[in-house]
Coordinates of C-alpha atoms and ligand atoms in Angstrom, one line a residue:
X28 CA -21.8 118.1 35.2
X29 CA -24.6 118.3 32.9
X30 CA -28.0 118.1 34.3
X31 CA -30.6 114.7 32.9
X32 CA -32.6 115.0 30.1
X33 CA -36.1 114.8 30.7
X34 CA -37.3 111.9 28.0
X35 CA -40.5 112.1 25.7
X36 CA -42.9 109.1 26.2
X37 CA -43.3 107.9 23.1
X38 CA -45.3 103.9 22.4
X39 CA -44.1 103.1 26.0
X40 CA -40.7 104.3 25.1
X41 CA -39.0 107.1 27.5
X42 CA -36.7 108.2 24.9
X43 CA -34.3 111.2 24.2
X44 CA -35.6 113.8 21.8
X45 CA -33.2 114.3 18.9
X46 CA -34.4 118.3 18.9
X47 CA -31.5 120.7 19.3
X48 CA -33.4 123.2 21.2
X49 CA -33.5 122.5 25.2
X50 CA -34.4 124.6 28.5
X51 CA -33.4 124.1 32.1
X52 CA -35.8 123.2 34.4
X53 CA -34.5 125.8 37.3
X54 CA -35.1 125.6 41.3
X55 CA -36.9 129.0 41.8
X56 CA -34.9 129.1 45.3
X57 CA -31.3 128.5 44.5
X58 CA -31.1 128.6 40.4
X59 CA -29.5 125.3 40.7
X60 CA -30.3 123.5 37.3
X61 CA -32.6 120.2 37.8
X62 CA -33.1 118.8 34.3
X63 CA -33.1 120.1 30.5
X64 CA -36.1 119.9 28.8
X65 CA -36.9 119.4 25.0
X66 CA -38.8 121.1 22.7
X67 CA -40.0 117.7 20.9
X68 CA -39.6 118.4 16.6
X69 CA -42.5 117.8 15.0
X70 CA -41.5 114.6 13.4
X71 CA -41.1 113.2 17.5
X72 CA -44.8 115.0 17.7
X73 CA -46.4 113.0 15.0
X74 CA -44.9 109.7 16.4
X75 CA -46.4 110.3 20.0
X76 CA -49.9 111.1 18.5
X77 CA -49.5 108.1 15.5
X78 CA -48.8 105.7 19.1
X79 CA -52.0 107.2 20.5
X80 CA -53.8 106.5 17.3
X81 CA -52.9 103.4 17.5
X82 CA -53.5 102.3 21.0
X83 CA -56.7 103.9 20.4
X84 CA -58.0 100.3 17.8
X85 CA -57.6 98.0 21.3
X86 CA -57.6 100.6 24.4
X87 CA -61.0 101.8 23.4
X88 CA -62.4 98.4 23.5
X89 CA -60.8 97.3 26.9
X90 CA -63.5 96.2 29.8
X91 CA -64.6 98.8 31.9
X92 CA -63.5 97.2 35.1
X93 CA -59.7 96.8 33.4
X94 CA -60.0 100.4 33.2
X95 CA -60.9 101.7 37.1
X96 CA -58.4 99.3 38.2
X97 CA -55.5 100.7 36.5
X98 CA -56.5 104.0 38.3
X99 CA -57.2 102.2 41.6
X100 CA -53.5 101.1 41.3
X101 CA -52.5 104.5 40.2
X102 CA -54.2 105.7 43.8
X103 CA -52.0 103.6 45.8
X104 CA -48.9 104.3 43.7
X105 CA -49.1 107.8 44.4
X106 CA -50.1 107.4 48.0
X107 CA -47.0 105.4 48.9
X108 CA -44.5 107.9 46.7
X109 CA -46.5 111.2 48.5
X110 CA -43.2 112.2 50.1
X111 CA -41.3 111.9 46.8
X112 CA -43.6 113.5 44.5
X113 CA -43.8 115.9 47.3
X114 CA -40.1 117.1 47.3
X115 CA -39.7 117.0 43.4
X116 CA -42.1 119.8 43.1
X117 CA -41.2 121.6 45.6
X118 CA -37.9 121.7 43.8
X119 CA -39.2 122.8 40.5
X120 CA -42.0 125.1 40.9
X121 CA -40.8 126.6 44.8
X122 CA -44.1 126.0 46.7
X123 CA -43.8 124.9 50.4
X124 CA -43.6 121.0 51.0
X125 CA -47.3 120.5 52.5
X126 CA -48.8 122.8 49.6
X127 CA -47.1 120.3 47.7
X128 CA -48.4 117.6 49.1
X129 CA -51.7 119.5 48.7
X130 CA -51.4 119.1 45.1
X131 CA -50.5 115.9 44.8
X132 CA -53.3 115.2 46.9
X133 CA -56.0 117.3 45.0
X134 CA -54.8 115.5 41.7
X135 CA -55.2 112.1 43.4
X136 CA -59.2 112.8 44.1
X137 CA -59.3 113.3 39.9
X138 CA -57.4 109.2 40.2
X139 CA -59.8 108.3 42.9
X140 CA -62.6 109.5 40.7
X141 CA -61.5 107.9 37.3
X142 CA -61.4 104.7 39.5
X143 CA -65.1 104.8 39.4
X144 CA -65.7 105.2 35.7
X145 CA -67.8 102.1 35.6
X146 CA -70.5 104.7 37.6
X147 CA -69.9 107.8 35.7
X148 CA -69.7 106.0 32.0
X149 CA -73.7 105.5 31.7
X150 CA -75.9 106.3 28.7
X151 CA -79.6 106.5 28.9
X152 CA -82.4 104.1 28.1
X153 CA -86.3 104.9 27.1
X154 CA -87.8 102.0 26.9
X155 CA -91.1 101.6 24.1
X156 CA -90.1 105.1 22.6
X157 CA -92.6 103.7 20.0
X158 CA -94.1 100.5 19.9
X159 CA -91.5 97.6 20.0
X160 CA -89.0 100.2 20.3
X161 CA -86.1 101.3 22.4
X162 CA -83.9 104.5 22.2
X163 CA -80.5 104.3 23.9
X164 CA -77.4 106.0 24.1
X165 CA -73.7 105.0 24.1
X166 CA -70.9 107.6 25.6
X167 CA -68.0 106.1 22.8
X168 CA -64.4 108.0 23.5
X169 CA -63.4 110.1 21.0
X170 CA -60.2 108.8 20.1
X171 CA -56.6 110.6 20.2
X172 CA -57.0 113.8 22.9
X173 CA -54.4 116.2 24.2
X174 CA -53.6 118.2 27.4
X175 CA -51.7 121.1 27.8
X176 CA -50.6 122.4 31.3
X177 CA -49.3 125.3 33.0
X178 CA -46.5 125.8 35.1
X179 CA -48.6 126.8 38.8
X180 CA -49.8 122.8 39.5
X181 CA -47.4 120.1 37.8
X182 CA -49.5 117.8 39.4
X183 CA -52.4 118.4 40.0
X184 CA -54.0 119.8 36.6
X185 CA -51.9 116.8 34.1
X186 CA -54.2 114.4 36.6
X187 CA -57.1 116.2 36.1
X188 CA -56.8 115.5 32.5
X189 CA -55.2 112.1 31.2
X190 CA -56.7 110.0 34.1
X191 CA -60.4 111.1 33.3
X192 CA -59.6 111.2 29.2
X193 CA -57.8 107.2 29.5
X194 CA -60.4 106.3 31.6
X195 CA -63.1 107.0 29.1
X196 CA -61.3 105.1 26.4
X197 CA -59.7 107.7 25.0
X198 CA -55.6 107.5 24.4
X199 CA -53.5 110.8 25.3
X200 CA -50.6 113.3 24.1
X201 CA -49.8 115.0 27.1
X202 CA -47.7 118.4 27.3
X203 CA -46.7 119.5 30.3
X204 CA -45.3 123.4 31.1
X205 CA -42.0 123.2 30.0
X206 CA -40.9 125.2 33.0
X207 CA -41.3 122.4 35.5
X208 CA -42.2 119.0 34.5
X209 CA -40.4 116.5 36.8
X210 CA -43.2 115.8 38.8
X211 CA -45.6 115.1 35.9
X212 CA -43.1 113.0 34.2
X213 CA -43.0 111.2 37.6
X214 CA -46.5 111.3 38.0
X215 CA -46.4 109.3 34.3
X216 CA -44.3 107.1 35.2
X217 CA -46.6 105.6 38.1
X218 CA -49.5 105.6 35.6
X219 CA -47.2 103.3 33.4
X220 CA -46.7 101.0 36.6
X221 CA -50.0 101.1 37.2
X222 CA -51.3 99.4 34.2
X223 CA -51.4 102.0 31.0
X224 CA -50.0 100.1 28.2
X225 CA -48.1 101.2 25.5
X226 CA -49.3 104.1 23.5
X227 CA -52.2 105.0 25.8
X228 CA -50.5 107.5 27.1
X229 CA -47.5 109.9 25.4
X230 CA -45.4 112.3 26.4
X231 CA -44.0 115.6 24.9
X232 CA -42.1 118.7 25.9
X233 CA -42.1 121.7 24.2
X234 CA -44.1 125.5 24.0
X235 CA -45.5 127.4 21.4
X236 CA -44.5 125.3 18.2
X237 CA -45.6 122.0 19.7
X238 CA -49.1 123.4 21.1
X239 CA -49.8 124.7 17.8
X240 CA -49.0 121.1 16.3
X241 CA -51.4 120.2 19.4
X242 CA -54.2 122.5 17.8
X243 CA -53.4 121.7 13.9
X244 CA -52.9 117.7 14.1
X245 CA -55.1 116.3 12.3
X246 CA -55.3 113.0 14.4
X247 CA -56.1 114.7 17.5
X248 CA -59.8 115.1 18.6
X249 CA -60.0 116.9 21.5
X250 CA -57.7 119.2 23.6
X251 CA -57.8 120.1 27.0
X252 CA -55.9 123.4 27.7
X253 CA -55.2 125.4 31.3
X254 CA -53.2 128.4 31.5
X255 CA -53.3 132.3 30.8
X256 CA -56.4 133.6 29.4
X257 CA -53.7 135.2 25.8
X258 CA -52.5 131.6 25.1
X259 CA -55.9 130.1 25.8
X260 CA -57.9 132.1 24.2
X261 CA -55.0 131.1 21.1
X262 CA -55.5 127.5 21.9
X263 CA -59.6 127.5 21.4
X264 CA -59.6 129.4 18.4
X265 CA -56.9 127.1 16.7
X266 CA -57.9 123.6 17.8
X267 CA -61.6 125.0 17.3
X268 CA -61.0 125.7 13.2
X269 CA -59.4 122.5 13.4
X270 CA -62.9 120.6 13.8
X271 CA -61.4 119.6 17.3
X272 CA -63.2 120.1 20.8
X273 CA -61.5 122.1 23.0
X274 CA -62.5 123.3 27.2
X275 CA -59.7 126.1 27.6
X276 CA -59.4 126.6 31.3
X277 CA -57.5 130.2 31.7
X278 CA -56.9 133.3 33.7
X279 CA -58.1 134.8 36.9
X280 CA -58.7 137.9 38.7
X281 CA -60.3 136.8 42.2
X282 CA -62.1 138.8 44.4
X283 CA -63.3 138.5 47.9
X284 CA -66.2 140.6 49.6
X285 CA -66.0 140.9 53.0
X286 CA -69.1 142.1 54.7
X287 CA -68.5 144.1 58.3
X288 CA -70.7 141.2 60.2
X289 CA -67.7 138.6 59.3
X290 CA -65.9 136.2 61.5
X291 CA -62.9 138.8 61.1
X292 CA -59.8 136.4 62.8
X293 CA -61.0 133.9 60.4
X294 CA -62.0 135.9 57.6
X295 CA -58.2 137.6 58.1
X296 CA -56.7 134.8 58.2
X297 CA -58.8 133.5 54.9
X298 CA -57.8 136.2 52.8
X299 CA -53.9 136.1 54.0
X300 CA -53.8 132.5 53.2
X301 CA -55.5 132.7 49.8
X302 CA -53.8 135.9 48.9
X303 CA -50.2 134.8 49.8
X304 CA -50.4 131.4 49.8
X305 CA -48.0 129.7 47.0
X306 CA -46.5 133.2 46.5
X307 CA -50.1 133.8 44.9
X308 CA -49.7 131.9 42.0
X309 CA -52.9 130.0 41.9
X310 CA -55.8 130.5 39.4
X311 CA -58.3 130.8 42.2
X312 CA -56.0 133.4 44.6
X313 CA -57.9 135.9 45.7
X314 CA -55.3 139.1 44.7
X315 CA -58.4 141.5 45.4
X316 CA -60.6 142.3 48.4
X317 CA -63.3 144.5 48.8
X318 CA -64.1 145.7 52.2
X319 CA -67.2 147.2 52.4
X320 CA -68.8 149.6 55.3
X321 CA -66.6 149.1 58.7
X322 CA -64.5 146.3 57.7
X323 CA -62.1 149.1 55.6
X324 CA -60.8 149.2 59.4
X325 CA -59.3 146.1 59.5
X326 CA -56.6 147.4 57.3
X327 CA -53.7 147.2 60.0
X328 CA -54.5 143.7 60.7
X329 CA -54.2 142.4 58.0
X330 CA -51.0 143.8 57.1
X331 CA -50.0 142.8 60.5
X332 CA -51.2 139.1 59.8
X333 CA -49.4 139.6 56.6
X334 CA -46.2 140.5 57.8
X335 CA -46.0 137.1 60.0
X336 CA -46.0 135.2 57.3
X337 CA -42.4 133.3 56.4
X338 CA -40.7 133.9 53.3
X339 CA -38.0 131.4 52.5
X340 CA -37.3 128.1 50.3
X341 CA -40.3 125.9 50.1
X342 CA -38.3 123.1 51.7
X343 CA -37.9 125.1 54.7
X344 CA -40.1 124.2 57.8
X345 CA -42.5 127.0 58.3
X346 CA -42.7 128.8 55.5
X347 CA -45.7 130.4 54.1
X348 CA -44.6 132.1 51.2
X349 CA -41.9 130.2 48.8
X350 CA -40.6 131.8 45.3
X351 CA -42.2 132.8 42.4
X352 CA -41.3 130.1 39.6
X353 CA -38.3 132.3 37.4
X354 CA -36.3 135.3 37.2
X355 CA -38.8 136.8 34.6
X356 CA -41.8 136.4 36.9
X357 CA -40.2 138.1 39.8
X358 CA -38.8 140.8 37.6
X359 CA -42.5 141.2 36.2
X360 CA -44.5 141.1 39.9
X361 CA -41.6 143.7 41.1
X362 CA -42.2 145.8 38.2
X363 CA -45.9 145.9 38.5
X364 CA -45.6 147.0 42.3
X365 CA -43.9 149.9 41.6
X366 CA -46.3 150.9 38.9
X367 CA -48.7 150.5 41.8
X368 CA -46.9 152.9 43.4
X369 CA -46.8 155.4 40.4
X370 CA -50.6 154.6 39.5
X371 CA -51.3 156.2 42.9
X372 CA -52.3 153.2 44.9
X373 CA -51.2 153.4 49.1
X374 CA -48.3 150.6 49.5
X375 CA -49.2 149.3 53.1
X376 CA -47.2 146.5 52.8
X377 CA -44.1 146.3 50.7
X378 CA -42.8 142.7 49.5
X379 CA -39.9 143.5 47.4
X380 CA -36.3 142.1 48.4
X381 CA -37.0 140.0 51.6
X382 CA -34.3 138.9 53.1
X383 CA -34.1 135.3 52.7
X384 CA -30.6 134.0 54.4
X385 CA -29.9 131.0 53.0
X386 CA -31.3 131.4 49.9
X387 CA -30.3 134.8 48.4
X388 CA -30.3 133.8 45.3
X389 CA -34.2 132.6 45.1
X390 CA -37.3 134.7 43.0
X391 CA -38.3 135.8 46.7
X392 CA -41.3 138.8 46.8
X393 CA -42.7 139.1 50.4
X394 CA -46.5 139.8 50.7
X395 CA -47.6 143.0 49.3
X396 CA -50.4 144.9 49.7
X397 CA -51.8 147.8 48.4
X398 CA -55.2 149.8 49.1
X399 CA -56.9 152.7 47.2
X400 CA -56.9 150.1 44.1
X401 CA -59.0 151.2 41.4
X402 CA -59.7 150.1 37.9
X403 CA -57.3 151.4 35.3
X404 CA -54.2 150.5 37.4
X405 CA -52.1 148.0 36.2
X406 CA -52.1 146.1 39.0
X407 CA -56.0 146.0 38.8
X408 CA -55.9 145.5 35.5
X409 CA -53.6 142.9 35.1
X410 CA -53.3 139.3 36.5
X411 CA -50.0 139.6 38.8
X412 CA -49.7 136.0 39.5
X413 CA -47.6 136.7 42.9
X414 CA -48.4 137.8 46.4
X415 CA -49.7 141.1 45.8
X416 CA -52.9 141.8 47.4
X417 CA -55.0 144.5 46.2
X418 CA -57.7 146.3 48.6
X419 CA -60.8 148.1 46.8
X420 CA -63.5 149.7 48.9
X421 CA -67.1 149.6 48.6
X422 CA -70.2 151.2 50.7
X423 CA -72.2 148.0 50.4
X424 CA -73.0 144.7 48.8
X425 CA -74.6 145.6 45.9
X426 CA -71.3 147.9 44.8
X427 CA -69.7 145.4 45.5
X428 CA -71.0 143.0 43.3
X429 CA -71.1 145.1 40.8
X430 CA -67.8 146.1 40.8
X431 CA -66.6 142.2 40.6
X432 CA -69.1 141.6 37.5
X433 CA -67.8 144.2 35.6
X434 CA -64.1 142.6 36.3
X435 CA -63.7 140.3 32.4
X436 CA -62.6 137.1 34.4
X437 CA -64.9 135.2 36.2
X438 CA -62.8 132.4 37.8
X439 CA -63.6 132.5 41.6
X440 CA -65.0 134.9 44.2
X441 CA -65.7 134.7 47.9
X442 CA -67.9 136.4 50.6
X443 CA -67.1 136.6 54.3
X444 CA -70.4 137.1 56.1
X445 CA -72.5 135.7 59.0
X446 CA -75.5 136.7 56.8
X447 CA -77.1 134.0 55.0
X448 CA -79.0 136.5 53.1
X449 CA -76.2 138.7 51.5
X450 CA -74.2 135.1 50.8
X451 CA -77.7 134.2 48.9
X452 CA -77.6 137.1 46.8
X453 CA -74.2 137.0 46.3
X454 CA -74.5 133.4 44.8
X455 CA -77.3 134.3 42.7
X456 CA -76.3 137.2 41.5
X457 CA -72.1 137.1 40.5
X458 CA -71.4 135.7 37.2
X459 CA -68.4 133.5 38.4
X460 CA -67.7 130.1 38.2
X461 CA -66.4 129.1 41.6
X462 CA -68.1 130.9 44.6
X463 CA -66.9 130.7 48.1
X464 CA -69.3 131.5 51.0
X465 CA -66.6 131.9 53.9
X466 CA -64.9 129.3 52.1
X467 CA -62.0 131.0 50.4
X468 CA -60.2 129.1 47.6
X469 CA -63.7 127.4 46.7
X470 CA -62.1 124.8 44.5
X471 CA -64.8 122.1 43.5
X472 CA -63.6 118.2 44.5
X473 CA -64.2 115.9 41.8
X474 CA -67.6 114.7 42.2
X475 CA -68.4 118.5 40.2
X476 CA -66.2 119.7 37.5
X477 CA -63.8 122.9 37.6
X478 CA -65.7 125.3 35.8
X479 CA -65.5 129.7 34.9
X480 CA -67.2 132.4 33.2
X481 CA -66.3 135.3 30.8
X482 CA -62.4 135.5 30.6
X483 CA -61.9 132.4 32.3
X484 CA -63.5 129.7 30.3
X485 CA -64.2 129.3 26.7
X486 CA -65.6 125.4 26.1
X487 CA -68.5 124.5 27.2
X488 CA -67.6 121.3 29.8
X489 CA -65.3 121.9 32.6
X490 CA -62.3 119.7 33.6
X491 CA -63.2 116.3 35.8
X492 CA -66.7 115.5 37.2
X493 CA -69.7 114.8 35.8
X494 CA -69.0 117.3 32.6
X495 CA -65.4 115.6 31.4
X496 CA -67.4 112.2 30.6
X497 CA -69.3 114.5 28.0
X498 CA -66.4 116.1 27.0
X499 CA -64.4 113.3 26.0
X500 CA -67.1 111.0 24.7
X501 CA -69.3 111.6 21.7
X502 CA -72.9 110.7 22.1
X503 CA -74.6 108.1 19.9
X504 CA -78.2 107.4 20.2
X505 CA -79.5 104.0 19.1
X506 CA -83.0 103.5 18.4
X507 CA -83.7 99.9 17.8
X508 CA -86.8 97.6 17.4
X509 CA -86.6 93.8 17.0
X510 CA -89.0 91.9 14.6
X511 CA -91.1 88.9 15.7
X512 CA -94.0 87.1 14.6
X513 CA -96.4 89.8 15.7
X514 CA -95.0 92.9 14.4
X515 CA -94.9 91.3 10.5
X516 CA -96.9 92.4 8.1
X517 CA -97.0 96.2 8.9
X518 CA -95.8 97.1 5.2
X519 CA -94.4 100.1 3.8
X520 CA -94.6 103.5 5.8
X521 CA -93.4 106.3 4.1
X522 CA -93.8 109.1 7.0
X523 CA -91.5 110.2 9.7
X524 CA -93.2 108.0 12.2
X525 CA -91.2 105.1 13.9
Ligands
LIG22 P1 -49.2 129.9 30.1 O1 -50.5 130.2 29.3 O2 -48.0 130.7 29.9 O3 -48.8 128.4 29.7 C1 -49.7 127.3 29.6 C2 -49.2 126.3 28.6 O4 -49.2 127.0 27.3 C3 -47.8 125.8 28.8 O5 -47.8 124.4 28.6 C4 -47.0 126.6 27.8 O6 -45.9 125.8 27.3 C5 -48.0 126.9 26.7 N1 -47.7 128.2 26.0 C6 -47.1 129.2 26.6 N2 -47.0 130.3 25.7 C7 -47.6 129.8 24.6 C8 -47.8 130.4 23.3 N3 -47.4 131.7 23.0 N4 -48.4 129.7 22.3 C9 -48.8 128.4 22.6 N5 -48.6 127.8 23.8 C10 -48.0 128.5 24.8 O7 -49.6 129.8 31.6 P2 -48.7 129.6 32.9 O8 -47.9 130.8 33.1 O9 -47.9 128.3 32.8 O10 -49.8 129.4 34.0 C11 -50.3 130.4 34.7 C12 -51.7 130.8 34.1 O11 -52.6 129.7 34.1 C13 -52.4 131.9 34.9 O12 -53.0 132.8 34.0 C14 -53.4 131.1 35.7 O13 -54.6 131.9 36.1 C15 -53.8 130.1 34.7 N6 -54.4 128.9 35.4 C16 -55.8 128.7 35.2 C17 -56.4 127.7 35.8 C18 -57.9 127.5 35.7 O14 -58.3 126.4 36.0 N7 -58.6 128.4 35.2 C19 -55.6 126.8 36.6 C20 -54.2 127.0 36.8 C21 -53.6 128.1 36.1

């Protein structure tokens, strides 16, 4: 039996793409094929964004209030389906069923928050900027933008993008990771029954060839991009010459400090959770960990801690580590731990092969940790996307940070401390976007906006918050006075003055 198309959202239309060229959407713990996917031709490309450019003439004028309560309805919709949006991603993408939920959930605050556009919308107003006159200024949206999404939260990063970009009155071509996009396409289908009409809202699949056309089109205004630091620093540079705007979310390289006076069960248990948790493919795991002074001692136990950790199929009850997404990725994360091992770093814990009964055909890599990591190594060097902790030591704080500001991403960090002195200088002094004090996957909720330095951001407004209204809304300033009886008569001025 073949396995469903997934359709292109094109005008309101789910349709069937007429490309030749398709890709199965694989179950990272079985290989059991869920769906084909299209890679959308150009001519299906053009129609999604010539719908959006449409939509764009009546959408942009809708009332505010029409606006939050489509998202208020989206809120509930995705409330009461949790369980199913839930189990569709587990499928695809392999993480366990509550992490799942988790980023459903963490997608749903970006709904909750588009809900209250009417707050967030707001110009400014100086009143008597001269005499009998006012300066004001309107947030108008843009027009057609476009999201691009990678494989690690099918969820959670599509709604940090078309909710915030619809709800500012802008219309949207949305491309998901072609490697599992069930749960968005779900996820799109609820914003439908929710209230986006026609053409506010597309739908195509595809890679390189259809982000390009993303970058190039020259009906699209703005593009929101997350994904690996290569293809984003591709996406900025394109879209960029194209006269578009573009906030380019990309790669990580984490690291946590942990200072000898920390909480060490917790702080353990922290760094196991960030560090293995969803087989360590999330921009803001922490794959490296400095221990500085005493706490190098608490080597064993966290490999021990490590080692309790369950490894099976995300649907599983009790798992803490599910697969890595495909074949390719595991082959990749297996390949860099043995060039670990040839780079001369000490393999306390070794990952590769678990035995997973039940599933032995599933990308499955155990937690992994190495120590004696230094720069240079490829598994310093690189972003391993999988559970592969590496441990650096330092003698104190101050190497410490240094060592993470010389690091070229700057996505997230976190200290473990009981000092509120070293966490001080630690936030004032590492260039990093997101910083954790004991906290550690510091992910910022929606009333602040995602953000990143160096490697990991290149744009200047983040995703969701306060900074996306900027982003997808130009500015216009309005400086009006209005003529009465008493202000005739003032004749011709011919300076700069108002
Ligand atoms: P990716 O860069 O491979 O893919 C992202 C998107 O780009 C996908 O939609 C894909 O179809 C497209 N794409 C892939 N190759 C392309 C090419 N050569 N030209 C044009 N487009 C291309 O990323 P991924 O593997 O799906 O996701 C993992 C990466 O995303 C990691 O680097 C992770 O750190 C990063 N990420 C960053 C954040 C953040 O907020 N900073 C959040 C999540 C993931």
């Amino acid at each position: 039996m073949t396995a469903p198309s997934v359709k292109l959202l094109i005008n309101g239309q789910f349709v069937e793409s007429q490309t030749t060229q398709w890709r199965d959407v694989v179950n990272p713990a079985t290989q059991q094929v869920l769906a084909r996917v299209p890679f959308a031709t150009p001519a299906e490309i053009d129609a999604a964004v010539a719908a959006a450019k449409e939509a764009f003439k009546t959408w942009k004028k809708t009332p505010i209030g029409t606006r939050a309560r489509i998202f208020l309805k989206l809120q509930q919709l995705i409330r009461e389906n949790m369980g199913e949006l839930a189990a569709l991603l587990t499928a695809e993408q392999g993480k366990t069923l509550p992490d799942a939920e988790g980023d459903v959930f963490r997608g749903l605050e970006v709904v909750e928050h588009a809900a209250s556009i009417g707050n967030l919308q707001l110009g400014e107003l100086a009143n008597n900027v001269a005499s009998g006159v006012d300066t004001y200024t309107l947030l108008q949206p843009l027009g057609v933008c476009a999201g691009i999404t990678p494989f690690n939260f099918p969820a959670m990063i599509p709604l940090w993008m078309f909710p915030m970009a619809i709800a500012t009155g802008n219309t949207f071509v949305l491309k998901p990771s072609e490697q599992d996009p069930l749960v968005t396409m779900r996820l799109v289908e609820l914003a439908l029954e929710a209230g986006i009409p026609a053409g506010v809202l597309n739908v195509i699949h595809g890679g390189e060839d259809a982000v390009n056309a993303i970058c190039d089109h020259k009906d699209i205004k703005a593009v929101s991009f997350v994904g690996s630091t290569k293809v984003g620093t591709h996406v900025y540079n394109r879209a960029t010459l194209a006269g578009k705007r573009a906030q380019c979310m990309m790669g990580a390289k984490n690291h946590a400090i942990v200072l000898p006076d920390a909480n060490k069960e917790q702080t353990l248990n922290a760094i196991a959770g960030a560090s293995f948790g969803a087989a360590g493919q999330r921009c803001m795991a922490l794959p490296v960990v400095i221990m500085v002074g005493e706490a190098q001692q608490w080597v064993p136990d966290l490999v021990a801690k490590a080692q309790t950790l369950k490894v099976s199929a995300g649907t599983e009850k009790g798992t803490d580590v599910g697969p890595v997404i495909s074949r390719g990725a595991l082959t990749r994360i297996e390949g860099l731990i043995e060039r670990g091992v040839a780079d001369g770093a000490t393999l306390e814990l070794d990952g590769r092969k678990p035995t997973v009964p039940g599933y032995e055909d599933g990308n499955f890599v155990g937690p992994t940790i190495f120590s004696g990591v230094q720069p240079g190594m490829a598994i310093y060097d690189q972003e391993i996307f999988g559970p592969v902790l590496s441990l650096v030591a330092a003698k104190d704080l101050d190497e410490a940070i240094e060592f993470i500001n010389a690091n070229p991403n700057g996505n997230g960090t976190a200290i473990f401390t009981q000092s509120g002195a070293a966490a001080r200088k630690f936030q004032e002094e590492i260039d990093v976007g997101q910083v954790g004090i004991n906290v550690p996957v510091p992910v910022p909720v929606p009333l602040f906006s995602f953000t990143g330095s160096r490697a990991s951001k290149l744009g200047d407004l983040g995703p969701y918050g306060k900074q996306v209204i900027l982003f997808y809304t130009q500015t216009k300033t309005v400086t009006a006075r209005w003529f009465d009886d008493s202000t005739a008569g003032q004749g011709v001025n011919t300076t700069i003055s108002l």
